[in-house]
Amino acid sequence: MSELGPSHTAISPTSGTTLGGTSVTITGTDFTGATAVTIGGTAVTSFTVDSATQITATTAAHAAGVVDVAVTTAGEFEADFVVNCAGLHCDRVSE
């Protein structure tokens, strides 16, 4: 793990329902030892650290609008970026 902790580079798909149940893949770095994944401040219903560079997660229900995607690893390092979810479509806004 880097001294800065995990970082994101992408989330796919970039669309899904706000009702939850969407399987998403988060790519980035330093995901080994991830302890939590949240979307819009809500914990995903499940996640698997596939590798140091990829996490697969299932979304929980969340509000439409701008949402934060966060990955926390051991040592409480957190990486997050913002996506804008309007109805069924989410676009990355910032990191």
XYZ file of C-alpha atoms in Angstrom:
95
model
C 0.000 0.000 0.000
C 1.288 3.442 -0.805
C 1.636 6.045 1.924
C -1.282 7.879 0.351
C -3.585 4.844 0.393
C -5.914 3.705 -2.358
C -6.888 5.718 -5.412
C -9.650 5.281 -7.989
C -9.363 5.586 -11.717
C -12.802 4.396 -12.881
C -16.142 2.836 -12.044
C -18.054 0.688 -14.501
C -20.803 0.664 -15.470
C -21.474 4.367 -15.173
C -25.203 3.773 -15.139
C -27.563 1.845 -12.937
C -30.687 2.193 -10.889
C -30.840 4.184 -7.675
C -32.768 1.200 -6.272
C -29.493 -0.701 -5.856
C -28.529 -4.182 -6.954
C -26.171 -3.005 -9.704
C -22.864 -4.861 -9.943
C -20.041 -2.351 -10.406
C -16.325 -2.680 -10.952
C -14.070 -0.070 -9.370
C -10.531 0.157 -10.715
C -7.596 1.960 -9.167
C -4.594 1.169 -6.991
C -3.820 -0.125 -3.492
C -7.181 -1.819 -2.862
C -5.637 -4.767 -0.986
C -7.082 -4.886 2.514
C -10.153 -2.781 1.673
C -12.489 -2.691 4.660
C -15.383 -0.651 3.252
C -16.908 0.613 0.012
C -19.625 3.276 -0.003
C -21.637 4.944 -2.742
C -23.490 8.087 -1.823
C -22.467 7.557 1.800
C -24.253 4.200 1.887
C -22.316 0.963 2.266
C -22.571 -1.345 -0.738
C -24.428 -4.565 -0.003
C -21.316 -6.631 -0.771
C -17.855 -6.250 -2.244
C -14.911 -8.405 -3.238
C -11.331 -7.224 -3.609
C -10.473 -8.993 -6.866
C -6.908 -7.649 -6.886
C -4.862 -4.680 -5.714
C -6.319 -2.773 -8.673
C -9.948 -3.955 -8.815
C -13.011 -4.249 -6.576
C -16.370 -5.705 -7.574
C -19.321 -4.412 -5.555
C -23.129 -4.527 -5.500
C -24.803 -1.182 -4.947
C -27.354 -0.483 -2.254
C -30.254 1.892 -2.831
C -29.085 5.510 -2.901
C -30.410 8.929 -3.833
C -30.168 10.304 -7.339
C -27.791 13.207 -7.787
C -24.122 13.721 -7.074
C -22.770 10.781 -5.083
C -19.369 10.035 -3.630
C -17.742 6.646 -4.252
C -15.324 5.778 -1.446
C -12.983 2.858 -0.746
C -11.447 2.560 2.720
C -8.487 0.292 3.441
C -6.794 -0.889 6.615
C -5.196 2.048 8.372
C -8.283 4.138 7.505
C -6.870 5.369 4.207
C -9.713 6.443 1.940
C -9.948 7.207 -1.758
C -13.036 8.746 -3.209
C -14.402 10.360 -6.300
C -17.716 11.915 -7.146
C -20.213 10.682 -9.697
C -23.427 12.416 -10.705
C -26.381 10.021 -10.674
C -29.522 11.364 -12.284
C -32.116 8.637 -12.498
C -30.320 5.741 -14.140
C -27.137 7.451 -15.332
C -23.978 8.317 -13.398
C -21.113 10.446 -14.717
C -17.763 10.969 -13.012
C -17.487 14.551 -11.794
C -14.166 14.724 -9.919
C -11.562 12.852 -7.923
